[in-house]
Each structure stands twice: as C-alpha cells, then as structure tokens.
mmCIF file of C-alpha atoms and ligand atoms in Angstrom:
data_model
loop_
_atom_site.group_PDB
_atom_site.id
_atom_site.type_symbol
_atom_site.label_atom_id
_atom_site.label_comp_id
_atom_site.label_asym_id
_atom_site.label_seq_id
_atom_site.Cartn_x
_atom_site.Cartn_y
_atom_site.Cartn_z
ATOM 1 C CA MET A 772 -0.061 0.073 -0.098
ATOM 2 C CA SER A 773 1.295 3.441 -1.011
ATOM 3 C CA SER A 774 1.684 6.198 2.210
ATOM 4 C CA ASP A 775 -0.508 8.851 2.246
ATOM 5 C CA PRO A 776 0.518 12.006 0.172
ATOM 6 C CA ALA A 777 1.255 15.169 2.448
ATOM 7 C CA TRP A 778 -2.547 16.322 3.110
ATOM 8 C CA THR A 779 -2.935 19.856 3.433
ATOM 9 C CA LYS A 780 -3.390 21.550 6.770
ATOM 10 C CA ARG A 781 -7.082 22.128 5.599
ATOM 11 C CA SER A 782 -7.849 18.268 4.940
ATOM 12 C CA LEU A 783 -5.890 17.513 8.220
ATOM 13 C CA VAL A 784 -7.625 20.367 10.303
ATOM 14 C CA ALA A 785 -11.319 19.155 8.748
ATOM 15 C CA GLN A 786 -10.532 15.452 10.151
ATOM 16 C CA ALA A 787 -8.918 16.691 13.407
ATOM 17 C CA LEU A 788 -6.008 14.910 12.447
ATOM 18 C CA GLY A 789 -8.051 11.565 11.616
ATOM 19 C CA LYS A 790 -8.262 10.438 14.926
ATOM 20 C CA VAL A 791 -10.577 7.534 15.509
ATOM 21 C CA ASP A 792 -11.936 5.803 18.591
ATOM 22 C CA PRO A 793 -9.776 2.505 18.780
ATOM 23 C CA GLN A 794 -12.722 0.757 20.552
ATOM 24 C CA THR A 795 -15.836 2.030 18.690
ATOM 25 C CA ARG A 796 -14.256 3.423 15.614
ATOM 26 C CA ALA A 797 -16.351 6.570 16.033
ATOM 27 C CA VAL A 798 -14.830 9.472 13.954
ATOM 28 C CA VAL A 799 -15.309 11.688 16.741
ATOM 29 C CA PRO A 800 -13.158 11.123 19.658
ATOM 30 C CA PRO A 801 -14.698 10.913 23.183
ATOM 31 C CA ILE A 802 -14.370 13.368 25.899
ATOM 32 C CA HIS A 803 -11.867 12.265 28.390
ATOM 33 C CA VAL A 804 -13.109 13.630 31.703
ATOM 34 C CA ALA A 805 -11.014 11.176 34.243
ATOM 35 C CA THR A 806 -9.030 12.894 36.855
ATOM 36 C CA THR A 807 -6.408 9.825 37.391
ATOM 37 C CA TYR A 808 -5.068 7.005 35.649
ATOM 38 C CA ILE A 809 -4.110 3.286 36.212
ATOM 39 C CA ARG A 810 -0.540 2.894 37.193
ATOM 40 C CA ASP A 811 1.164 -0.205 35.423
ATOM 41 C CA PRO A 812 2.039 -3.153 38.154
ATOM 42 C CA ASP A 813 5.771 -2.230 37.480
ATOM 43 C CA ASN A 814 4.960 0.935 38.945
ATOM 44 C CA SER A 815 5.205 2.799 35.677
ATOM 45 C CA TYR A 816 2.666 5.038 33.609
ATOM 46 C CA SER A 817 3.388 3.481 30.350
ATOM 47 C CA SER A 818 0.274 5.424 28.940
ATOM 48 C CA GLY A 819 1.895 8.758 29.556
ATOM 49 C CA TYR A 820 -1.324 9.950 31.654
ATOM 50 C CA ILE A 821 -0.817 10.125 35.451
ATOM 51 C CA TYR A 822 -3.009 13.015 36.644
ATOM 52 C CA GLY A 823 -5.786 15.329 35.486
ATOM 53 C CA ARG A 824 -4.126 18.621 36.353
ATOM 54 C CA PRO A 825 -1.412 18.265 33.731
ATOM 55 C CA ASP A 826 -2.703 15.339 31.718
ATOM 56 C CA ASN A 827 -5.867 15.041 29.548
ATOM 57 C CA ALA A 828 -6.269 13.352 26.180
ATOM 58 C CA THR A 829 -8.894 15.661 24.898
ATOM 59 C CA VAL A 830 -6.326 18.470 25.832
ATOM 60 C CA ARG A 831 -3.923 16.814 23.808
ATOM 61 C CA ASP A 832 -6.003 16.063 20.719
ATOM 62 C CA ALA A 833 -6.799 19.690 20.325
ATOM 63 C CA GLU A 834 -2.881 20.687 21.286
ATOM 64 C CA ALA A 835 -1.886 18.381 18.530
ATOM 65 C CA VAL A 836 -4.273 20.346 15.824
ATOM 66 C CA ILE A 837 -2.894 23.744 17.114
ATOM 67 C CA ALA A 838 1.002 22.457 16.856
ATOM 68 C CA MET A 839 0.091 21.164 13.126
ATOM 69 C CA LEU A 840 -1.614 24.332 12.093
ATOM 70 C CA GLU A 841 1.567 26.485 13.511
ATOM 71 C CA ASP A 842 4.434 24.091 12.490
ATOM 72 C CA ALA A 843 5.091 24.134 16.052
ATOM 73 C CA SER A 844 8.181 21.448 16.424
ATOM 74 C CA GLY A 845 8.034 22.039 20.398
ATOM 75 C CA GLY A 846 4.373 21.318 20.511
ATOM 76 C CA ALA A 847 1.194 23.273 21.973
ATOM 77 C CA LEU A 848 -0.159 23.806 25.259
ATOM 78 C CA LEU A 849 -3.808 25.088 25.990
ATOM 79 C CA PHE A 850 -4.918 26.975 28.826
ATOM 80 C CA GLY A 851 -8.164 27.974 30.600
ATOM 81 C CA SER A 852 -8.144 31.507 28.898
ATOM 82 C CA GLY A 853 -5.929 33.762 26.586
ATOM 83 C CA MET A 854 -4.823 35.612 29.849
ATOM 84 C CA ALA A 855 -3.799 32.410 31.869
ATOM 85 C CA ALA A 856 -1.470 31.574 28.541
ATOM 86 C CA ALA A 857 0.206 34.619 28.325
ATOM 87 C CA ILE A 858 0.735 34.931 32.231
ATOM 88 C CA ALA A 859 1.932 31.724 32.483
ATOM 89 C CA LEU A 860 4.913 32.582 29.703
ATOM 90 C CA PHE A 861 5.514 35.588 31.927
ATOM 91 C CA LEU A 862 5.561 33.729 35.233
ATOM 92 C CA SER A 863 8.369 31.415 33.387
ATOM 93 C CA LEU A 864 10.690 34.538 33.382
ATOM 94 C CA ALA A 865 13.205 35.059 36.287
ATOM 95 C CA PRO A 866 12.939 38.199 38.601
ATOM 96 C CA GLY A 867 14.981 41.015 37.117
ATOM 97 C CA ASP A 868 14.080 39.930 33.508
ATOM 98 C CA HIS A 869 13.632 42.697 30.952
ATOM 99 C CA VAL A 870 10.951 42.828 28.894
ATOM 100 C CA VAL A 871 9.710 44.765 25.705
ATOM 101 C CA ALA A 872 6.370 44.793 24.832
ATOM 102 C CA SER A 873 4.033 46.527 22.394
ATOM 103 C CA ARG A 874 2.412 49.643 23.435
ATOM 104 C CA VAL A 875 -0.920 48.523 21.373
ATOM 105 C CA MET A 876 -1.841 45.264 22.766
ATOM 106 C CA TYR A 877 -4.832 43.597 24.210
ATOM 107 C CA TRP A 878 -5.526 45.870 27.082
ATOM 108 C CA ALA A 879 -6.153 43.330 29.984
ATOM 109 C CA LEU A 880 -2.645 41.813 29.368
ATOM 110 C CA ARG A 881 -1.042 45.378 29.058
ATOM 111 C CA ASN A 882 -2.829 46.246 32.230
ATOM 112 C CA TRP A 883 -1.530 43.000 34.218
ATOM 113 C CA LEU A 884 2.062 43.721 32.745
ATOM 114 C CA ALA A 885 2.220 47.140 33.926
ATOM 115 C CA GLY A 886 0.386 46.475 37.285
ATOM 116 C CA GLU A 887 1.489 43.076 38.325
ATOM 117 C CA GLY A 888 4.539 42.432 36.493
ATOM 118 C CA ALA A 889 6.895 44.523 38.587
ATOM 119 C CA ARG A 890 5.158 42.528 41.767
ATOM 120 C CA PHE A 891 7.255 39.568 39.886
ATOM 121 C CA GLY A 892 10.139 41.397 39.366
ATOM 122 C CA LEU A 893 9.736 41.815 35.770
ATOM 123 C CA ALA A 894 11.065 45.263 34.271
ATOM 124 C CA ILE A 895 8.803 46.258 31.330
ATOM 125 C CA ASP A 896 9.247 48.815 28.814
ATOM 126 C CA PHE A 897 6.234 49.769 26.212
ATOM 127 C CA VAL A 898 7.039 50.445 22.933
ATOM 128 C CA GLU A 899 5.560 51.012 19.385
ATOM 129 C CA THR A 900 6.720 47.799 18.268
ATOM 130 C CA ASP A 901 5.701 48.651 14.484
ATOM 131 C CA ASN A 902 8.684 51.334 14.606
ATOM 132 C CA LEU A 903 11.440 49.016 14.227
ATOM 133 C CA ASP A 904 13.906 51.723 15.531
ATOM 134 C CA GLN A 905 11.828 52.426 18.841
ATOM 135 C CA LEU A 906 12.210 48.551 19.185
ATOM 136 C CA ARG A 907 16.006 48.328 18.780
ATOM 137 C CA LYS A 908 16.605 51.228 20.991
ATOM 138 C CA ALA A 909 14.523 49.527 23.866
ATOM 139 C CA VAL A 910 16.130 45.892 23.695
ATOM 140 C CA VAL A 911 19.020 45.807 26.074
ATOM 141 C CA PRO A 912 21.625 42.974 25.035
ATOM 142 C CA GLY A 913 22.104 40.343 27.796
ATOM 143 C CA ARG A 914 19.125 42.081 30.024
ATOM 144 C CA THR A 915 16.122 41.822 27.785
ATOM 145 C CA LYS A 916 14.817 38.375 27.712
ATOM 146 C CA LEU A 917 11.867 38.642 26.065
ATOM 147 C CA VAL A 918 10.082 40.614 23.503
ATOM 148 C CA TRP A 919 6.534 40.427 23.192
ATOM 149 C CA VAL A 920 4.607 41.720 20.135
ATOM 150 C CA GLU A 921 0.842 41.752 19.265
ATOM 151 C CA THR A 922 0.235 41.965 15.408
ATOM 152 C CA PRO A 923 -2.267 42.971 13.863
ATOM 153 C CA SER A 924 -2.516 44.855 17.391
ATOM 154 C CA ASN A 925 -5.909 45.107 19.243
ATOM 155 C CA PRO A 926 -7.637 47.736 18.739
ATOM 156 C CA LEU A 927 -5.805 49.973 16.158
ATOM 157 C CA TRP A 928 -4.714 46.835 13.953
ATOM 158 C CA THR A 929 -0.973 48.329 13.567
ATOM 159 C CA ILE A 930 1.420 45.505 12.021
ATOM 160 C CA THR A 931 4.824 44.725 13.833
ATOM 161 C CA ASP A 932 7.238 43.178 11.284
ATOM 162 C CA ILE A 933 8.146 39.694 12.919
ATOM 163 C CA ALA A 934 11.172 38.755 11.030
ATOM 164 C CA SER A 935 12.816 42.097 11.750
ATOM 165 C CA ALA A 936 11.528 41.926 15.590
ATOM 166 C CA ALA A 937 12.782 38.298 15.656
ATOM 167 C CA GLU A 938 16.165 39.426 14.453
ATOM 168 C CA ILE A 939 16.503 42.146 16.944
ATOM 169 C CA ALA A 940 15.400 40.005 19.882
ATOM 170 C CA HIS A 941 17.820 37.317 18.813
ATOM 171 C CA ALA A 942 20.757 39.346 18.407
ATOM 172 C CA ALA A 943 20.379 40.719 22.230
ATOM 173 C CA GLY A 944 19.806 37.240 23.268
ATOM 174 C CA ALA A 945 15.957 37.683 24.045
ATOM 175 C CA ARG A 946 13.306 35.625 22.856
ATOM 176 C CA LEU A 947 10.464 36.676 20.600
ATOM 177 C CA ALA A 948 6.664 35.793 21.374
ATOM 178 C CA VAL A 949 3.733 36.889 19.243
ATOM 179 C CA ASP A 950 -0.034 37.103 20.040
ATOM 180 C CA SER A 951 -1.305 36.258 16.744
ATOM 181 C CA THR A 952 -4.965 35.927 17.903
ATOM 182 C CA ALA A 953 -6.138 38.568 15.217
ATOM 183 C CA ALA A 954 -4.048 37.010 12.376
ATOM 184 C CA SER A 955 -5.015 33.420 13.164
ATOM 185 C CA PRO A 956 -2.763 30.278 12.049
ATOM 186 C CA ILE A 957 -4.382 30.548 8.493
ATOM 187 C CA HIS A 958 -2.923 34.338 8.011
ATOM 188 C CA THR A 959 0.291 34.323 9.789
ATOM 189 C CA ARG A 960 2.845 31.747 10.875
ATOM 190 C CA PRO A 961 4.825 33.592 13.359
ATOM 191 C CA LEU A 962 7.601 30.653 14.087
ATOM 192 C CA ALA A 963 8.074 30.404 10.195
ATOM 193 C CA LEU A 964 8.914 34.004 10.340
ATOM 194 C CA GLY A 965 11.518 33.490 13.193
ATOM 195 C CA ALA A 966 9.442 33.905 16.494
ATOM 196 C CA ASP A 967 10.044 31.423 19.295
ATOM 197 C CA ILE A 968 6.353 31.479 21.084
ATOM 198 C CA VAL A 969 3.073 32.075 19.370
ATOM 199 C CA MET A 970 0.066 32.875 21.790
ATOM 200 C CA HIS A 971 -3.504 32.575 20.909
ATOM 201 C CA ALA A 972 -6.632 33.814 22.695
ATOM 202 C CA ALA A 973 -8.383 30.402 21.471
ATOM 203 C CA THR A 974 -11.717 31.895 22.697
ATOM 204 C CA LYS A 975 -11.575 33.915 19.319
ATOM 205 C CA VAL A 976 -11.059 32.772 15.925
ATOM 206 C CA LEU A 977 -9.669 29.554 16.606
ATOM 207 C CA ASN A 978 -12.722 28.154 18.220
ATOM 208 C CA GLY A 979 -14.782 30.544 16.525
ATOM 209 C CA HIS A 980 -18.464 30.107 18.151
ATOM 210 C CA SER A 981 -18.312 32.213 20.997
ATOM 211 C CA ASP A 982 -18.947 29.442 23.454
ATOM 212 C CA VAL A 983 -15.496 28.404 24.863
ATOM 213 C CA VAL A 984 -12.691 30.743 26.688
ATOM 214 C CA ALA A 985 -9.295 29.093 25.993
ATOM 215 C CA GLY A 986 -5.738 30.058 25.317
ATOM 216 C CA ALA A 987 -2.729 28.589 23.430
ATOM 217 C CA LEU A 988 0.950 28.869 23.255
ATOM 218 C CA VAL A 989 3.124 26.991 20.878
ATOM 219 C CA ALA A 990 6.860 26.723 20.833
ATOM 220 C CA ALA A 991 9.383 26.444 17.712
ATOM 221 C CA ARG A 992 11.145 24.339 20.134
ATOM 222 C CA ALA A 993 11.021 22.127 23.331
ATOM 223 C CA ASP A 994 13.797 23.966 25.022
ATOM 224 C CA PRO A 995 14.111 24.812 29.299
ATOM 225 C CA PHE A 996 11.824 27.738 28.689
ATOM 226 C CA TRP A 997 9.286 25.746 27.275
ATOM 227 C CA GLU A 998 9.399 23.141 30.191
ATOM 228 C CA LYS A 999 9.330 26.045 32.540
ATOM 229 C CA ILE A 1000 6.222 27.125 30.943
ATOM 230 C CA THR A 1001 4.968 23.393 30.939
ATOM 231 C CA ALA A 1002 5.617 23.265 34.597
ATOM 232 C CA VAL A 1003 3.625 26.677 35.338
ATOM 233 C CA ARG A 1004 0.547 25.060 33.743
ATOM 234 C CA ARG A 1005 1.180 21.903 35.869
ATOM 235 C CA THR A 1006 1.537 23.543 39.364
ATOM 236 C CA HIS A 1007 -0.959 26.352 38.648
ATOM 237 C CA GLY A 1008 -3.680 23.823 37.312
ATOM 238 C CA ALA A 1009 -4.003 26.290 34.329
ATOM 239 C CA ILE A 1010 -5.290 23.671 31.963
ATOM 240 C CA LEU A 1011 -8.172 23.998 29.664
ATOM 241 C CA GLY A 1012 -11.188 21.762 30.724
ATOM 242 C CA PRO A 1013 -11.601 18.374 28.717
ATOM 243 C CA PHE A 1014 -15.440 19.605 27.505
ATOM 244 C CA GLU A 1015 -13.821 22.950 26.442
ATOM 245 C CA ALA A 1016 -11.034 21.355 24.617
ATOM 246 C CA PHE A 1017 -13.740 19.166 22.836
ATOM 247 C CA LEU A 1018 -15.610 22.402 21.805
ATOM 248 C CA LEU A 1019 -12.307 23.897 20.356
ATOM 249 C CA LEU A 1020 -11.491 20.742 18.750
ATOM 250 C CA ARG A 1021 -14.757 20.972 16.876
ATOM 251 C CA GLY A 1022 -14.566 24.500 16.247
ATOM 252 C CA MET A 1023 -11.283 24.461 14.759
ATOM 253 C CA ARG A 1024 -12.499 21.874 12.061
ATOM 254 C CA THR A 1025 -13.850 24.635 10.126
ATOM 255 C CA LEU A 1026 -10.975 27.235 10.928
ATOM 256 C CA PRO A 1027 -9.808 27.641 7.191
ATOM 257 C CA LEU A 1028 -13.196 28.286 6.039
ATOM 258 C CA ARG A 1029 -14.271 30.457 8.520
ATOM 259 C CA ALA A 1030 -10.926 32.790 8.694
ATOM 260 C CA ALA A 1031 -11.059 33.086 4.684
ATOM 261 C CA ALA A 1032 -14.857 34.104 4.688
ATOM 262 C CA GLN A 1033 -14.352 36.401 7.546
ATOM 263 C CA SER A 1034 -11.133 38.175 6.286
ATOM 264 C CA ARG A 1035 -12.643 38.303 2.798
ATOM 265 C CA SER A 1036 -15.877 40.276 4.175
ATOM 266 C CA ALA A 1037 -13.487 42.123 6.445
ATOM 267 C CA LEU A 1038 -11.613 43.631 3.595
ATOM 268 C CA ALA A 1039 -14.903 44.484 1.642
ATOM 269 C CA LEU A 1040 -16.047 46.345 4.579
ATOM 270 C CA ALA A 1041 -12.981 48.196 5.134
ATOM 271 C CA GLU A 1042 -12.822 49.318 1.388
ATOM 272 C CA ARG A 1043 -16.741 50.346 1.434
ATOM 273 C CA LEU A 1044 -16.311 52.258 4.822
ATOM 274 C CA SER A 1045 -13.240 54.001 3.663
ATOM 275 C CA ALA A 1046 -15.371 56.018 1.459
ATOM 276 C CA HIS A 1047 -18.413 56.547 3.882
ATOM 277 C CA PRO A 1048 -19.337 59.926 4.377
ATOM 278 C CA HIS A 1049 -19.438 59.524 8.375
ATOM 279 C CA VAL A 1050 -16.284 57.480 8.593
ATOM 280 C CA ALA A 1051 -13.164 59.617 9.450
ATOM 281 C CA ARG A 1052 -10.984 56.722 8.933
ATOM 282 C CA VAL A 1053 -10.768 52.728 8.458
ATOM 283 C CA LEU A 1054 -8.086 50.775 10.691
ATOM 284 C CA TYR A 1055 -7.548 47.580 8.467
ATOM 285 C CA PRO A 1056 -3.794 46.397 7.528
ATOM 286 C CA GLY A 1057 -5.354 45.079 4.282
ATOM 287 C CA LEU A 1058 -5.725 48.534 3.062
ATOM 288 C CA PRO A 1059 -3.033 50.108 0.619
ATOM 289 C CA GLN A 1060 -3.161 53.457 2.755
ATOM 290 C CA HIS A 1061 -2.475 51.487 6.157
ATOM 291 C CA PRO A 1062 1.085 52.829 7.070
ATOM 292 C CA HIS A 1063 2.502 48.749 7.377
ATOM 293 C CA HIS A 1064 0.427 47.310 4.479
ATOM 294 C CA ASN A 1065 3.588 46.169 2.872
ATOM 295 C CA VAL A 1066 4.497 44.621 5.973
ATOM 296 C CA ALA A 1067 1.415 42.931 6.337
ATOM 297 C CA ALA A 1068 1.164 41.864 2.711
ATOM 298 C CA ARG A 1069 4.555 40.250 3.316
ATOM 299 C CA GLN A 1070 3.928 38.372 6.420
ATOM 300 C CA MET A 1071 0.169 37.555 6.019
ATOM 301 C CA GLU A 1072 -1.084 34.754 3.949
ATOM 302 C CA GLY A 1073 -4.555 34.578 1.912
ATOM 303 C CA GLY A 1074 -5.873 37.652 3.767
ATOM 304 C CA PHE A 1075 -5.523 40.555 6.410
ATOM 305 C CA GLY A 1076 -7.810 38.783 9.262
ATOM 306 C CA TYR A 1077 -11.241 39.628 10.448
ATOM 307 C CA MET A 1078 -10.828 42.753 12.861
ATOM 308 C CA LEU A 1079 -10.963 46.517 11.678
ATOM 309 C CA SER A 1080 -11.825 49.470 13.484
ATOM 310 C CA ILE A 1081 -13.476 52.817 12.417
ATOM 311 C CA GLN A 1082 -12.972 56.123 13.463
ATOM 312 C CA VAL A 1083 -16.386 57.811 13.496
ATOM 313 C CA ILE A 1084 -16.944 61.798 12.078
ATOM 314 C CA GLY A 1085 -18.749 63.480 15.154
ATOM 315 C CA GLY A 1086 -16.580 61.908 17.884
ATOM 316 C CA GLU A 1087 -17.506 59.868 21.103
ATOM 317 C CA THR A 1088 -21.235 60.568 20.825
ATOM 318 C CA ALA A 1089 -21.515 59.548 17.186
ATOM 319 C CA ALA A 1090 -19.603 56.559 17.763
ATOM 320 C CA ILE A 1091 -21.609 55.199 20.602
ATOM 321 C CA GLY A 1092 -24.832 56.090 18.864
ATOM 322 C CA THR A 1093 -23.962 54.205 16.042
ATOM 323 C CA ALA A 1094 -23.249 51.066 18.249
ATOM 324 C CA ALA A 1095 -26.511 51.834 19.812
ATOM 325 C CA ARG A 1096 -28.308 51.588 16.486
ATOM 326 C CA VAL A 1097 -26.948 48.386 14.737
ATOM 327 C CA ARG A 1098 -29.392 45.589 14.509
ATOM 328 C CA LEU A 1099 -27.266 42.660 12.624
ATOM 329 C CA TRP A 1100 -23.941 43.495 14.244
ATOM 330 C CA LYS A 1101 -24.122 42.496 17.871
ATOM 331 C CA ARG A 1102 -23.352 45.114 20.652
ATOM 332 C CA ALA A 1103 -20.543 43.228 22.668
ATOM 333 C CA THR A 1104 -16.868 42.553 23.435
ATOM 334 C CA SER A 1105 -14.828 39.888 22.240
ATOM 335 C CA LEU A 1106 -13.997 38.870 18.685
ATOM 336 C CA GLY A 1107 -13.635 35.997 16.110
ATOM 337 C CA GLY A 1108 -16.941 34.384 16.530
ATOM 338 C CA VAL A 1109 -19.021 33.584 13.388
ATOM 339 C CA GLU A 1110 -21.541 36.333 14.604
ATOM 340 C CA SER A 1111 -20.077 39.921 13.922
ATOM 341 C CA LEU A 1112 -19.662 42.215 17.026
ATOM 342 C CA ILE A 1113 -19.487 45.733 17.340
ATOM 343 C CA GLU A 1114 -17.576 47.749 20.200
ATOM 344 C CA HIS A 1115 -16.984 51.204 21.569
ATOM 345 C CA ARG A 1116 -13.676 50.309 22.818
ATOM 346 C CA ALA A 1117 -12.650 53.226 24.767
ATOM 347 C CA SER A 1118 -15.253 52.582 27.015
ATOM 348 C CA ILE A 1119 -14.125 49.570 28.108
ATOM 349 C CA GLU A 1120 -10.166 50.046 27.968
ATOM 350 C CA GLY A 1121 -10.276 53.073 30.251
ATOM 351 C CA THR A 1122 -7.818 55.782 31.019
ATOM 352 C CA GLY A 1123 -4.120 55.001 29.657
ATOM 353 C CA SER A 1124 -5.450 53.250 26.488
ATOM 354 C CA PRO A 1125 -4.015 54.447 23.132
ATOM 355 C CA CYS A 1126 -7.590 53.819 21.926
ATOM 356 C CA PRO A 1127 -9.092 57.179 20.270
ATOM 357 C CA PRO A 1128 -12.658 57.921 21.742
ATOM 358 C CA ASP A 1129 -14.362 58.092 18.298
ATOM 359 C CA LEU A 1130 -13.245 54.375 17.749
ATOM 360 C CA LEU A 1131 -15.577 51.312 17.017
ATOM 361 C CA ARG A 1132 -14.090 47.853 16.720
ATOM 362 C CA LEU A 1133 -15.885 45.279 14.371
ATOM 363 C CA SER A 1134 -15.307 41.809 14.566
ATOM 364 C CA THR A 1135 -16.458 40.755 11.153
ATOM 365 C CA GLY A 1136 -18.489 37.337 11.134
ATOM 366 C CA ILE A 1137 -19.579 35.050 8.311
ATOM 367 C CA GLU A 1138 -22.796 36.645 7.801
ATOM 368 C CA ASP A 1139 -23.358 38.218 4.085
ATOM 369 C CA PRO A 1140 -21.210 40.954 4.026
ATOM 370 C CA GLU A 1141 -24.094 43.182 2.065
ATOM 371 C CA ASP A 1142 -26.181 42.639 5.302
ATOM 372 C CA LEU A 1143 -23.498 43.721 7.501
ATOM 373 C CA TYR A 1144 -22.502 46.863 5.353
ATOM 374 C CA TRP A 1145 -26.253 47.771 5.139
ATOM 375 C CA ASP A 1146 -26.971 47.565 8.920
ATOM 376 C CA LEU A 1147 -23.695 49.666 9.788
ATOM 377 C CA ASP A 1148 -24.520 52.199 6.956
ATOM 378 C CA GLU A 1149 -27.987 52.855 8.187
ATOM 379 C CA ALA A 1150 -26.923 52.968 11.965
ATOM 380 C CA LEU A 1151 -23.855 55.651 11.146
ATOM 381 C CA ARG A 1152 -26.507 57.840 8.929
ATOM 382 C CA ALA A 1153 -29.362 57.416 11.872
ATOM 383 C CA ALA A 1154 -26.321 58.244 14.549
ATOM 384 C CA HIS A 1155 -25.282 61.517 12.320
ATOM 385 C CA SER A 1156 -28.733 62.718 11.897
ATOM 386 C CA GLY A 1157 -30.187 62.036 15.531
HETATM 387 N N1 PLP B 113 -4.991 38.608 23.146
HETATM 388 C C1 PLP B 113 -5.993 39.093 22.464
HETATM 389 C C2 PLP B 113 -5.327 39.800 21.105
HETATM 390 C C3 PLP B 113 -7.229 39.385 22.678
HETATM 391 O O1 PLP B 113 -8.191 40.076 22.082
HETATM 392 C C4 PLP B 113 -7.844 38.718 24.093
HETATM 393 C C5 PLP B 113 -9.217 38.640 24.391
HETATM 394 O O2 PLP B 113 -9.772 39.776 23.837
HETATM 395 C C6 PLP B 113 -6.472 38.144 24.773
HETATM 396 C C7 PLP B 113 -5.481 38.160 24.418
HETATM 397 C C8 PLP B 113 -6.911 37.344 26.135
HETATM 398 O O3 PLP B 113 -7.725 36.256 25.872
HETATM 399 P P1 PLP B 113 -8.859 35.931 26.816
HETATM 400 O O4 PLP B 113 -10.139 36.455 26.845
HETATM 401 O O5 PLP B 113 -9.358 34.369 26.401
HETATM 402 O O6 PLP B 113 -8.068 35.595 28.302
#
C-alpha cells in the first residue's frame, strides 16, 4: 500500500488529524473526563497519563491540531484562557528579567504587565513595536529576555514586522513571543518568520463560536523555557477543561473556511467604509493606505484577518450612537466568532489606553457582507442625523 500523500492543513484540520476512537471506530473522539489514570503493575505509567491537572487526552488532541497549524516543533499547550496562557509565559521568566512589549496590545494584558509584572520582578518597557527603530533602542543586549509583540494589534491593528523583530530580539539574546490572535494560524505563521513562541486567545477565531474561553501557546522548540512554562501550567492547574477542549477541537475543524470568509468580508467592509461620508478613518492592514500594508502583505497569507476599526465623524457621541443603532451586528466585547460584533472600545479600556474615543471595533463574522454593510451604513447615518 502506498503511503499517504502530504495532506494539506485544510484537510488535516477538517478531520482533527483523523483520529478515530480505537474501541468504537467513532470518527469523533470521546471527551476524556478522568482525573486519574491506572498505574502499571511495574509501577510505571506507560500510557503517558498520570493525573488530570497536567494530563488530559482531549486537551492533547486539540493541542496536536494547533501545533500542526502553526508548524510548532516544540508542541502546543492549552490553558483556561488567553490571559492564563500569556501570564504563564511571563511567570516563566526570572525576577529581574527585562521585557519589551507592544504598547498597542490587548488592554487587560497590558494592564497586568504594567501593574502586576513588577510584583514578579519583571522590568517592562512598552514601545511602538511597529516602529523597528523604537524596538531596537528599547532592547538591551544581555538584559532583555523577552520581546512580546501583538500583530495585528488590538484595537488599532498596527502591524509589527515579525521577521525583523525576531532578528532584533535574537541579536540581544532575547526570545520573541507573538500574540497572533487577530491573524490566526491561517493568515500568519510567526514561527516560520523567526518567532520562538506564539500565543492565541483561542476564545476567538480558533474556536470561532463564542462558546469557549481558552488560550494556547505554541513553541518553535521544546527547550528549558518551554519546560518551565509546562511546569507553570502543571503547578497552577491552568490547563483547559476537557469539555472546552472538545468544543475547541470541533470549532477548529472549520477554521480555514471561517477565517477565509471572515477576512474577505472584513476587506470588503474596510474598502466600502473608507468611502463612507460619516467615517473619518478605517484601520485595517489590508488597505493600501495602512502605514504598514507592505509588511502585512509580506507576512500575512491569504488575507488580512477578521478585525478592523473605524473612527466615526462626530467623535465619541456619534460612535456610541452608531453602536446603539445596529441590528445585525451584536453590541458586545470579544472577537473572532461567526457572529459580527461591534464595540466602543474606549469605554472598556479606560484611561491609559491608546484607543481614541471615536473608535468602533468591528469583528467580522460569516454573515452576508452586504447585510453587514447595510446595517452599519443605516446606523452611521441615523447616529449622524439624530
Ligand atoms: N489577546 C488578544 C489579542 C485578545 O483580544 C484577548 C481577549 O480579548 C486576549 C489576548 C485574552 O484572551 P482571553 O479573553 O481568552 O483571556
């Protein structure tokens, strides 16, 4: 019998790597809920499973799919949220370590780093990582241990050049970690561009159905730092639950289709909204006028992602008024689901946020893009006249 050809990622993810339950031949693997596993008579654990806090087969099934999508030779780890994943990485650094991070990033993580990071002995500098000169100046050879970039960055969708950031980090003896939530493994593969670790809020497009809170880390190699992160997850009990892992595994089967459709709609919306009489500015890396469109075009494949923001003429009042009037878009926080979401971001991020008050963040779902445009257009016009 000839061996399997090299199936594409789309084929592999559709079948969740083709795992079949050996007992029943079911095409959907069961959800493993056991918290403990039988030890062998010779006192070993030949199954590779000891206890539920570090070991769960359903979690490992979902991790294998994510590692495959990211070409992660070091493997993947799933956590109870995106924040838990990111914080496990920061807790794996040593007191005194210097971190350089994107100033424009998911606000709750920036707040945690600015407020709590110091309590764990980390020295953190926030810079515009889309400006490589700023990044170069902030990194201190020998002292900086981690460069953390989010690209595209929430909620302004600035783009950091991952390959250049990796070069800068590595030249200083630091690792590069990338929050790639808004790109998804479909549109960007940071490890292939030189990053050491990738983080996903799997709550978002990886799962895609707004019914699981989860986080993932993937590693270019299983080195001692990765072992430290694995130990932090094990001791803190930060692993994802088996039912959530099952839902995530189910959601990821359609990731390539969803990500492509959402990204196509986001681009169509960005283009049309750029010409809208009540929109001052559209922030989307797929637009040629985006300041780092060329970098995005180089490092993103098959689209520019599902997230965009608009700045509304008429300021905060008009922006909130627009969000108040939509009917198809859902007025809610979060991103990446099949349903489109709209949010006045400054209201949630509070003071210290780089988010302007006239900004509405749009997470594009899989609805008909004509309907999405029509609904926004009506809301923008109504907010402007009333
Ligand atoms: N990173 C990004 C870019 C996010 O948008 C979010 C959440 O919105 C997170 C990380 C945190 O993920 P979670 O809400 O799963 O903790």
